Short mmCIF file of C-alpha atoms and ligand atoms in Angstrom, two decimals:
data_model
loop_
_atom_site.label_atom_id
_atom_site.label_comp_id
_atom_site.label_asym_id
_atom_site.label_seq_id
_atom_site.Cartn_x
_atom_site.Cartn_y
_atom_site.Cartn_z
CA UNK A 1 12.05 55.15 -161.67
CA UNK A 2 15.76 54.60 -160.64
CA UNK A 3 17.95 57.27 -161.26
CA UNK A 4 20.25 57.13 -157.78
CA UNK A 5 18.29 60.61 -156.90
CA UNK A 6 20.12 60.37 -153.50
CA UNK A 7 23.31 61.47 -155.05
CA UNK A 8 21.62 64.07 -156.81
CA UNK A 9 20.39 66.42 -154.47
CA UNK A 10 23.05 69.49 -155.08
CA UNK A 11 22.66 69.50 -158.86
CA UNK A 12 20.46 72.41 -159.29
CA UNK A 13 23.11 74.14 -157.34
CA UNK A 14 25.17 74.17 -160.63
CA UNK A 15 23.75 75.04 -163.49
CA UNK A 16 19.95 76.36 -163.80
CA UNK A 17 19.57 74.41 -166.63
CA UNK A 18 21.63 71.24 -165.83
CA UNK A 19 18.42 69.27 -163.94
CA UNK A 20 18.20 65.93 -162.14
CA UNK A 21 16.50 63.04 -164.20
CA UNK A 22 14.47 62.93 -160.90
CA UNK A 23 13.22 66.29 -160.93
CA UNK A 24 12.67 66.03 -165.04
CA UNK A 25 10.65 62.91 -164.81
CA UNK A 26 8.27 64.49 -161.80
CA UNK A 27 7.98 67.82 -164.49
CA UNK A 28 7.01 65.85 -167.40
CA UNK A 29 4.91 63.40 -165.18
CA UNK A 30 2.87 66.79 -163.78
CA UNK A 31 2.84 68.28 -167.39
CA UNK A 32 0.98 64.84 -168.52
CA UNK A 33 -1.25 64.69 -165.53
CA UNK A 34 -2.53 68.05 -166.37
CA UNK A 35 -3.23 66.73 -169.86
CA UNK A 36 -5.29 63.74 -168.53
CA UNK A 37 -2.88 61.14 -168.69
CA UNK A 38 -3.47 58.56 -165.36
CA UNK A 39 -1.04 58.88 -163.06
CA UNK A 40 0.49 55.30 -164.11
CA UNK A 41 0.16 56.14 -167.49
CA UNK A 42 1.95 59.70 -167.07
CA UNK A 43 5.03 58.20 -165.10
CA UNK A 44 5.55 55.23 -167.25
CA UNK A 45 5.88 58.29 -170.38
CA UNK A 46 7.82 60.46 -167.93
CA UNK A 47 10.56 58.00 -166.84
CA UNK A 48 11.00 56.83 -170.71
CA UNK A 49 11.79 59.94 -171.99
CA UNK A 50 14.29 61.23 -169.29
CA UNK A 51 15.46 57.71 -169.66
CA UNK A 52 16.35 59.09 -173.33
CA UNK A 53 18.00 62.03 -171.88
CA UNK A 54 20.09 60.29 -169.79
CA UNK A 55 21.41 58.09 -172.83
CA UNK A 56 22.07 61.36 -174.47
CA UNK A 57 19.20 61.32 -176.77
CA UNK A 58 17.36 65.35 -176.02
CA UNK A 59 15.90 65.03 -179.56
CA UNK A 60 13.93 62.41 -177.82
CA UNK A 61 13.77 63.22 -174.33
CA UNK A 62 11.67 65.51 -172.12
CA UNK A 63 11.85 68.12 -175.24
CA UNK A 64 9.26 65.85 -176.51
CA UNK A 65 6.27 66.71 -173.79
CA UNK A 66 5.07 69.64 -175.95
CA UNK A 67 4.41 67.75 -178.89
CA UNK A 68 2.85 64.85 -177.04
CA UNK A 69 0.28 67.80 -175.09
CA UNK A 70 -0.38 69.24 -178.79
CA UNK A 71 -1.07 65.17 -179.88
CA UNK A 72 -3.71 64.69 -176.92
CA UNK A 73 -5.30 68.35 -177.87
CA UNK A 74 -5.49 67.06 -181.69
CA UNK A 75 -6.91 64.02 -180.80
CA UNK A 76 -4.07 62.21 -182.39
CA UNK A 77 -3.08 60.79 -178.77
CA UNK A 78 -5.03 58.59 -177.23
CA UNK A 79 -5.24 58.98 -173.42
CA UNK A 80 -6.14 55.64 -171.73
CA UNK A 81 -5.96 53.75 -174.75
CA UNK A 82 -4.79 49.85 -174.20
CA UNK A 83 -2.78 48.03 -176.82
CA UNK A 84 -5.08 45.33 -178.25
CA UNK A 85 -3.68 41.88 -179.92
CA UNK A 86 -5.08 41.52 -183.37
CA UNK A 87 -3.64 38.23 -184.28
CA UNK A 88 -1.26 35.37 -182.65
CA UNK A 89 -0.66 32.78 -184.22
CA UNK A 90 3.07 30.43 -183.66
CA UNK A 91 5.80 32.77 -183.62
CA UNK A 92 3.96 35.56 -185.17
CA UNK A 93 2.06 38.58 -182.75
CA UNK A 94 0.31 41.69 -183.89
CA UNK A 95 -0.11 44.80 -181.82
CA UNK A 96 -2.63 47.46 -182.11
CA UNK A 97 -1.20 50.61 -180.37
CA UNK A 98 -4.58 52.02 -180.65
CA UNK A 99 -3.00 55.45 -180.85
CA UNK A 100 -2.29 55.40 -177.15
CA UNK A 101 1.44 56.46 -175.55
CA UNK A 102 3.76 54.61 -177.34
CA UNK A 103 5.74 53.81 -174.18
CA UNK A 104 2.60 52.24 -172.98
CA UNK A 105 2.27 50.07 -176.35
CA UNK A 106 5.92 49.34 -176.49
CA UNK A 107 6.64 47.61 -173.34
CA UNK A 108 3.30 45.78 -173.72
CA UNK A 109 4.59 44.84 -177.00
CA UNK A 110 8.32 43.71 -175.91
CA UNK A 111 6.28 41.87 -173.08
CA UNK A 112 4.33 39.69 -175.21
CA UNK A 113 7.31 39.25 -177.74
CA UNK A 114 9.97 37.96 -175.18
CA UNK A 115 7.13 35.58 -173.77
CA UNK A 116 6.62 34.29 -177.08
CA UNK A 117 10.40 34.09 -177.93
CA UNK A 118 10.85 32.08 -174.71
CA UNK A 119 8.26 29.60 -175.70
CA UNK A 120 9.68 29.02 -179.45
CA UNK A 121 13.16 30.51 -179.67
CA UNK A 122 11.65 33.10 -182.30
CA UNK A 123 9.41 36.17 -182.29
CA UNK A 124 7.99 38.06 -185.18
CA UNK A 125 6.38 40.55 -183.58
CA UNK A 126 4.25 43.60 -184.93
CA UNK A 127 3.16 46.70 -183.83
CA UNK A 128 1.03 49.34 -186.19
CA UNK A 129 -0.71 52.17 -185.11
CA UNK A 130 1.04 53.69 -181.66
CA UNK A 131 1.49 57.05 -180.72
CA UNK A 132 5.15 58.02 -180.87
CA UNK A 133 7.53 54.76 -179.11
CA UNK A 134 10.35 57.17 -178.23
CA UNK A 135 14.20 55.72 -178.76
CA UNK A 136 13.67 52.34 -179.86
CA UNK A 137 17.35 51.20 -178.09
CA UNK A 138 14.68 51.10 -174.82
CA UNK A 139 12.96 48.05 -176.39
CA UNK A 140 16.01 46.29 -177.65
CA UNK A 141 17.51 46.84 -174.46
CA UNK A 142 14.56 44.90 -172.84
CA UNK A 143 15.04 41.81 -175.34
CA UNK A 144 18.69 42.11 -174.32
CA UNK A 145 18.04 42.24 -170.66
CA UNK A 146 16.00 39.09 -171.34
CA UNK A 147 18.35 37.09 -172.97
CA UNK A 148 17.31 37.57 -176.52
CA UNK A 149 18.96 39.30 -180.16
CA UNK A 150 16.56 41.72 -181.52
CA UNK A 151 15.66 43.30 -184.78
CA UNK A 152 13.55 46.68 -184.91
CA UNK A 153 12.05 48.32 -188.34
CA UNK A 154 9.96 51.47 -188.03
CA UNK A 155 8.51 53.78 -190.18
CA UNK A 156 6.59 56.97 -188.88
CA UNK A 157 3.58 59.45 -189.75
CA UNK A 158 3.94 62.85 -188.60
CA UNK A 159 2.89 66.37 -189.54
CA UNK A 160 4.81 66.47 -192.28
CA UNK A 161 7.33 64.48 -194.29
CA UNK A 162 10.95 65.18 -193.73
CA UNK A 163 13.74 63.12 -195.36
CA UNK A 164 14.75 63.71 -198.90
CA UNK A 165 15.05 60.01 -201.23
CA UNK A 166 18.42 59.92 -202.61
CA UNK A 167 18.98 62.02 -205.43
CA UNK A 168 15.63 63.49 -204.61
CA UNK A 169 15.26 67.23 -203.42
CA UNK A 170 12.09 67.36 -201.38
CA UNK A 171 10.78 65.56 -197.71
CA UNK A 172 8.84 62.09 -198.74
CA UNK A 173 9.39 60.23 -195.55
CA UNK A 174 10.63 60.18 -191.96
CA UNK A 175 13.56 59.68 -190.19
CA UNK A 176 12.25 55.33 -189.87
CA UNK A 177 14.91 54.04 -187.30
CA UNK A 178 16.06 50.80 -187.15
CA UNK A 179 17.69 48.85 -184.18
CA UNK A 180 19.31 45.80 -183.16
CA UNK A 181 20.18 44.97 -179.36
CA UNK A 182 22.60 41.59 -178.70
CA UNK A 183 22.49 40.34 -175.22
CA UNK A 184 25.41 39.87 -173.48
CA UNK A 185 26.29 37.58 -170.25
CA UNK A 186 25.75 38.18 -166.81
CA UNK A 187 27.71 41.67 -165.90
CA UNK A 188 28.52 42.43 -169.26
CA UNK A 189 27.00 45.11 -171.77
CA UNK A 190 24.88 44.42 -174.55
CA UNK A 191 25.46 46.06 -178.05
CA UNK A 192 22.79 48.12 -179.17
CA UNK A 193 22.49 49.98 -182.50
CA UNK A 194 19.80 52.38 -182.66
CA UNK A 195 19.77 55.52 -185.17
CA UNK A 196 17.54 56.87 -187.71
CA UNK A 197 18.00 56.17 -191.29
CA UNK A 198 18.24 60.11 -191.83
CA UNK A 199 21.82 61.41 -191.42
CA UNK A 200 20.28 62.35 -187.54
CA UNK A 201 17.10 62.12 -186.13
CA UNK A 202 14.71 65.38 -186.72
CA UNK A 203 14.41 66.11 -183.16
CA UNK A 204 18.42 66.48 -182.95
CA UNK A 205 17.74 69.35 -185.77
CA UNK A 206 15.30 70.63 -183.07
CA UNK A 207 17.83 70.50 -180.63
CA UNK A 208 20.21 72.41 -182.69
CA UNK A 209 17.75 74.97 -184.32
CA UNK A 210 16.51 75.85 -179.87
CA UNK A 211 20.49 76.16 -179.10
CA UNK A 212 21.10 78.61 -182.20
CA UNK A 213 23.75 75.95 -183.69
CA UNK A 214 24.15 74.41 -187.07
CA UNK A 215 23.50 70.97 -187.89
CA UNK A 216 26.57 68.64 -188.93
CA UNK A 217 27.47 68.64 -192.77
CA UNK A 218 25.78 66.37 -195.51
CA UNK A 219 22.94 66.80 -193.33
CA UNK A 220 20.41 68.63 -194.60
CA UNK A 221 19.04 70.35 -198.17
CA UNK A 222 17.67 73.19 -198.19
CA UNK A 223 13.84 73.98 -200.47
CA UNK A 224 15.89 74.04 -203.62
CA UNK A 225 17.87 70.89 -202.47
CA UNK A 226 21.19 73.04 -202.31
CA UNK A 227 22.95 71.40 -199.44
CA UNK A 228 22.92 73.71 -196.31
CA UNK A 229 23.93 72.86 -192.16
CA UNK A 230 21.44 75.75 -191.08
CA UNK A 231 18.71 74.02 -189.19
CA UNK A 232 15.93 77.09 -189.48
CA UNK A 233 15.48 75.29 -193.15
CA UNK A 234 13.33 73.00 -191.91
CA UNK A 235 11.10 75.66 -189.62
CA UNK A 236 10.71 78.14 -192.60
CA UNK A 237 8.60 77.90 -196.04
CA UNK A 238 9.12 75.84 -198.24
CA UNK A 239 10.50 73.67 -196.20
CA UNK A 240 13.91 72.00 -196.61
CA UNK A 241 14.34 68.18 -195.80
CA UNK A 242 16.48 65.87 -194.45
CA UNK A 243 19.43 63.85 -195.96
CA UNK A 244 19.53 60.12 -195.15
CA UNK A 245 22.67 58.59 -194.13
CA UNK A 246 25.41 56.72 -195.69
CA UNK A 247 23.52 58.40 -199.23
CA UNK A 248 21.94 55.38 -201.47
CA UNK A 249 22.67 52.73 -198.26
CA UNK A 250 20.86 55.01 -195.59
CA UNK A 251 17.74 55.36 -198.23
CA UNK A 252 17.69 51.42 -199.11
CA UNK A 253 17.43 50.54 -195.03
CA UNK A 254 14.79 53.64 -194.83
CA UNK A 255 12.43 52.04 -197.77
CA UNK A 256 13.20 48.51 -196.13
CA UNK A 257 12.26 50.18 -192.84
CA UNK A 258 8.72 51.36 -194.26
CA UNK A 259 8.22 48.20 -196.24
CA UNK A 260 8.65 45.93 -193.05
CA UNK A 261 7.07 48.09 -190.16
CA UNK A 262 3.98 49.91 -192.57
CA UNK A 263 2.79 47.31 -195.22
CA UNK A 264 3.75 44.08 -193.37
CA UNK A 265 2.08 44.96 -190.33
CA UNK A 266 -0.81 46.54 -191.51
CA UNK A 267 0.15 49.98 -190.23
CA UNK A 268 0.76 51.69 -193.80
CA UNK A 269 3.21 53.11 -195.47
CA UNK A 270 4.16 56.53 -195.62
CA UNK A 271 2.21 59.21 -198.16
CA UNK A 272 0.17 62.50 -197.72
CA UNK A 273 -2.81 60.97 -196.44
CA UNK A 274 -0.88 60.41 -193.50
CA UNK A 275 -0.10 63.60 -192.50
CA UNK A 276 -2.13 65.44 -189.98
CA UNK A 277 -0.93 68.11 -187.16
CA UNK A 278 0.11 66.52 -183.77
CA UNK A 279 0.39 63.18 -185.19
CA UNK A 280 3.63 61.17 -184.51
CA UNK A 281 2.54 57.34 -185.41
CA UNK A 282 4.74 54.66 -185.54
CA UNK A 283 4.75 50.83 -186.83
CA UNK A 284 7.62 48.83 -185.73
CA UNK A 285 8.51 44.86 -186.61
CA UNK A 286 10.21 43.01 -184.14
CA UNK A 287 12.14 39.90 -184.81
CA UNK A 288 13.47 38.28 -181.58
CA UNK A 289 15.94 35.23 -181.49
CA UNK A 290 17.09 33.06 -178.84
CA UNK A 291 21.00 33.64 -179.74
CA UNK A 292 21.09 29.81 -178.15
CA UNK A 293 18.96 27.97 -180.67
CA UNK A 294 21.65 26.74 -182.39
CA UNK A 295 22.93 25.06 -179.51
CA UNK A 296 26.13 27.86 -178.77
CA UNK A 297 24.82 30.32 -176.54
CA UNK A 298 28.07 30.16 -174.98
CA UNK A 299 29.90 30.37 -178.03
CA UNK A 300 28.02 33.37 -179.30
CA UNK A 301 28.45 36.13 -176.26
CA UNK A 302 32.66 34.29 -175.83
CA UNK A 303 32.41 35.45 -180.23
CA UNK A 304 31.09 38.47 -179.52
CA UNK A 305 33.23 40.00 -176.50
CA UNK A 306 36.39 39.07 -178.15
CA UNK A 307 35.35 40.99 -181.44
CA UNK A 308 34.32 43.43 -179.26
CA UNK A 309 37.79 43.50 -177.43
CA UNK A 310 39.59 43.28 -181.05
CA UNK A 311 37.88 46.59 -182.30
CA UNK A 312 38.44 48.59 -179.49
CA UNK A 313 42.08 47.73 -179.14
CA UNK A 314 42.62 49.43 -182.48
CA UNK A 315 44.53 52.77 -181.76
CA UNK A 316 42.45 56.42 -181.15
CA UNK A 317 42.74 58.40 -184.53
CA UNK A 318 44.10 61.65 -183.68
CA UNK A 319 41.11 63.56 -181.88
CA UNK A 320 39.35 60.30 -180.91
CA UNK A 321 39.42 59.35 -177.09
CA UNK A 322 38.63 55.97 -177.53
CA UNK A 323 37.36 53.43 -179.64
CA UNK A 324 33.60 52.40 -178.94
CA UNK A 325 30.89 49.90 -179.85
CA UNK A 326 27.22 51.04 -180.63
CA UNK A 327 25.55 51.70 -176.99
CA UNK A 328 28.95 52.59 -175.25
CA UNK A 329 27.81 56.58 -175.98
CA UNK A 330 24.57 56.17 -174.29
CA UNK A 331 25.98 54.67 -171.63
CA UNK A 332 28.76 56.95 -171.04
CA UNK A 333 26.42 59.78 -171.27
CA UNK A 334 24.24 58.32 -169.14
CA UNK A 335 26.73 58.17 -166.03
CA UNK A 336 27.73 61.52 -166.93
CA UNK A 337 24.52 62.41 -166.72
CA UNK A 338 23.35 60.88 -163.59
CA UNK A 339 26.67 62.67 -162.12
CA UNK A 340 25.88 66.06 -163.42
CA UNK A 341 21.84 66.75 -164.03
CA UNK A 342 20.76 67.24 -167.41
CA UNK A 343 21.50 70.10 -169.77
CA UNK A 344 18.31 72.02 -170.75
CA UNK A 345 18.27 74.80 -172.93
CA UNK A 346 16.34 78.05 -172.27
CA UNK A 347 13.86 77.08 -175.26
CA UNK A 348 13.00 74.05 -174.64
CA UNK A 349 12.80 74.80 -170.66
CA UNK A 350 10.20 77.77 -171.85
CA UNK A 351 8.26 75.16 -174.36
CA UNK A 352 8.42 72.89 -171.63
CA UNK A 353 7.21 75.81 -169.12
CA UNK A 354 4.47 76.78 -171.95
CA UNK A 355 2.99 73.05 -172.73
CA UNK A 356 2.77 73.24 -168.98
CA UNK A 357 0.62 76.31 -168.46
CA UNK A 358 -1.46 75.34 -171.60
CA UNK A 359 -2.64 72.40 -169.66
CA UNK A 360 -3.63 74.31 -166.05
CA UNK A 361 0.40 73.66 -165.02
CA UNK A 362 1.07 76.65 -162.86
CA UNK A 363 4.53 78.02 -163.96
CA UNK A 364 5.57 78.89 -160.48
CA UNK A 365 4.53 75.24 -159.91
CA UNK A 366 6.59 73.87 -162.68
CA UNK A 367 9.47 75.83 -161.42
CA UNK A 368 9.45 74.42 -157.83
CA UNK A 369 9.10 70.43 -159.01
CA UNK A 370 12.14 71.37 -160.92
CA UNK A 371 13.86 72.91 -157.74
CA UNK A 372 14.39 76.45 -158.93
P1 NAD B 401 23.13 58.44 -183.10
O1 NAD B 401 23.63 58.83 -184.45
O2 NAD B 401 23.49 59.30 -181.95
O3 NAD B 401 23.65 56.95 -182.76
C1 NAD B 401 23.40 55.89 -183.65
C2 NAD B 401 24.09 54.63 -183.16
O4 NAD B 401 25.49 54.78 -183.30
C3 NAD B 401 23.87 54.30 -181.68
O5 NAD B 401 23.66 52.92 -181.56
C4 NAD B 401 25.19 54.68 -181.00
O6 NAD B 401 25.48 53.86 -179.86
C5 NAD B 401 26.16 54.42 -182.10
N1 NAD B 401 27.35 55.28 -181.99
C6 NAD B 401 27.38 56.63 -181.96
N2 NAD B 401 28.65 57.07 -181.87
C7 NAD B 401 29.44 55.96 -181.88
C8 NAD B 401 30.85 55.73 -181.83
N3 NAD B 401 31.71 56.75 -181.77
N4 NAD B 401 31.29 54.47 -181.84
C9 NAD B 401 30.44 53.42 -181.89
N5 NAD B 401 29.09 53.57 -181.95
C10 NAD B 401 28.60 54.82 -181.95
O7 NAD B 401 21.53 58.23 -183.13
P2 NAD B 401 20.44 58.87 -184.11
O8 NAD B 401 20.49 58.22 -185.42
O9 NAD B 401 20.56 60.35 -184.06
O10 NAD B 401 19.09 58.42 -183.38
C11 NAD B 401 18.76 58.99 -182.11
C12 NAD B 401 17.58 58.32 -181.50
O11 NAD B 401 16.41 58.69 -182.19
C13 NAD B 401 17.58 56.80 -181.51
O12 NAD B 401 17.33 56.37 -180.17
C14 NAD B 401 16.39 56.42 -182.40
O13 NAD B 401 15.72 55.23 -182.02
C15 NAD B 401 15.52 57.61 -182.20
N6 NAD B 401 14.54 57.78 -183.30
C16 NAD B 401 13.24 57.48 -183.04
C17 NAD B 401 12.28 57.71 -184.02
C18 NAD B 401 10.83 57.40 -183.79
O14 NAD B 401 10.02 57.66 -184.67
N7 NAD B 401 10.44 56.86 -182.68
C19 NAD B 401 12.67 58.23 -185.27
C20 NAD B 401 14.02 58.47 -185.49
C21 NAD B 401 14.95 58.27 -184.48
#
């Protein structure tokens, strides 16, 4: 854990709610210890998904810890359980996540695949069957960091389904993200794209529905598939669902997304026999390239910066502050961040607070390891 905690110590001076990724990371780290996570096992979660709050990513940050403590009561988490390789063979790895902590499984995973892409400049690399792997930029920031392009498909099982086809008017899959991280040279930033397929990512609907504040347009339907931007659609009967985005181009990347990370690892593909309550599985493919193999490494990051350079020289529309590549928001928001504490409303601080007591977490306790 590395969050410069030494120029942090005033923040909860500020704002109640406006905590130190420090402090966060010990509450969600005591939360999971009190659920029977290992200590190792509890930090490793902990320090991932403050790491998501820092990028800017609350849908999924600490706001997450409830629904991992109602997983581990359902049985649908797997405390303890170690990621097991099911074949390996040349370039190709498979993963079982065992249903353990899918921060657990995904480093493990990354580990073997950057090995593997060191060895043979490529690295197909799956892995089915993991308890929920949290913002998927965190693994193609660790091919990045290692030198290497990669390529992330994921579908997802949860308690229910929650993204509408195109054209179609009720939930029939997830929000199945998709990524791809380039390296960059020494000092430089990588590009990272990372988003759901959906027009956002159901735990940003969360987010808005706990802060009382509607959801952005063209993204939602309502039960009759009318389209609505109230988020209490999806937390009322029948449900509403989900639009994906870009319309017909967001749905063809979300089917590719299930094809690739549920039938081609083994992991399935989304339907109703996959639903259960706490459950949050995902399958993810991994494709990682050595951006060198063609003999330009060079080349390719010199390419790269001065497209990168080219686009954001284009002039601010009017309301726009500046003109960004994909991972220049989480990174922005992340210094902010580190700066200024992070913002936590007063329901997900009290479902935070709750999952906490449900699990022998003292509230008084929680309250002091946050510094309040
Ligand atoms: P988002 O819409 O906030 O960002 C998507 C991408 O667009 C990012 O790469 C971001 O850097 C880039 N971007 C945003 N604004 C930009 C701008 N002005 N200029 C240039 N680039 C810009 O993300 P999202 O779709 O809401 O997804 C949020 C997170 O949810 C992601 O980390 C994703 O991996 C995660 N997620 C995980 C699961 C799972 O099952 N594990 C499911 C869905 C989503």
């Amino acid at each position: 854990m590395n969050y410069g905690a030494g120029q942090l110590q005033n923040i909860c001076k500020v704002s109640k709610m406006q905590i130190p990724a420090d402090r966060l990371c010990s509450l969600a780290q005591a939360i999971f210890q009190h659920g029977g996570a290992d200590d190792g096992e509890a930090l490793q979660v902990a320090d991932k998904l403050v790491e998501a709050n820092l990028f800017g990513h609350d849908s999924h940050g600490i706001g997450m810890v409830p629904s991992y403590i109602n997983g581990i009561k359902a049985g649908e988490l797997k405390l303890g359980a170690a990621p097991t390789v099911e074949h390996d063979h040349g370039s190709f790895i498979l993963v079982n996540g065992n249903g353990g902590f899918g921060q657990v499984n995904g480093k493990a995973t990354m580990e073997l695949a950057i090995k593997r892409a060191r060895e043979l400049g490529v690295a197909v690399v799956g892995l089915k069957n993991s308890y929920h792997i949290g913002r998927i930029g965190a693994w193609g920031e660790m091919a990045a960091a290692a030198g290497f392009v990669s390529i992330h498909y994921v579908n997802v099982f949860g308690s229910s389904s929650l993204v509408a086809p195109h054209g179609g008017s009720d939930g029939r899959f997830t929000t199945n993200p998709y990524c791809t991280a380039l390296p960059a040279r020494d000092g430089a930033e990588p590009i990272v794209l990372d988003m759901a397929t959906s027009r956002v990512a159901m735990g940003k609907v969360r987010v808005a529905h706990n802060r009382g504040e509607e959801v952005p347009p063209e993204t939602l339907i309502d039960s009759q598939g009318n389209p609505t931007n109230d988020p209490s659609v999806m937390y009322t009967e029948p449900k509403g669902a989900l639009r994906t985005m870009g319309l017909h181009k967001g749905y063809g990347l979300a089917v590719i997304c299930e094809a690739l990370a549920g039938a081609f690892t083994g992991g399935g593909v989304f339907g109703p026999d996959h639903l259960a309550p706490g459950r949050i599985i995902n399958n993810m493919l991994c494709v990682l390239i050595d951006p060198g193999a063609f003999g330009h490494r060079e080349a390719f990051d010199a390419e790269v910066e001065k497209f990168t350079k080219w686009v954001k020289a284009s002039p601010p529309a009017p309301g726009v502050d500046e003109v960004m590549v994909p991972g220049d928001p989480e990174r922005k928001s992340r210094a902010e961040r580190l700066e200024n504490g992070i913002p936590i409303d007063d329901t997900t601080f009290e479902e935070l607070l709750a999952a906490g007591q449900s699990v022998g977490l003292d509230r008084d306790e929680a309250m002091r390891i946050v510094g309040n």
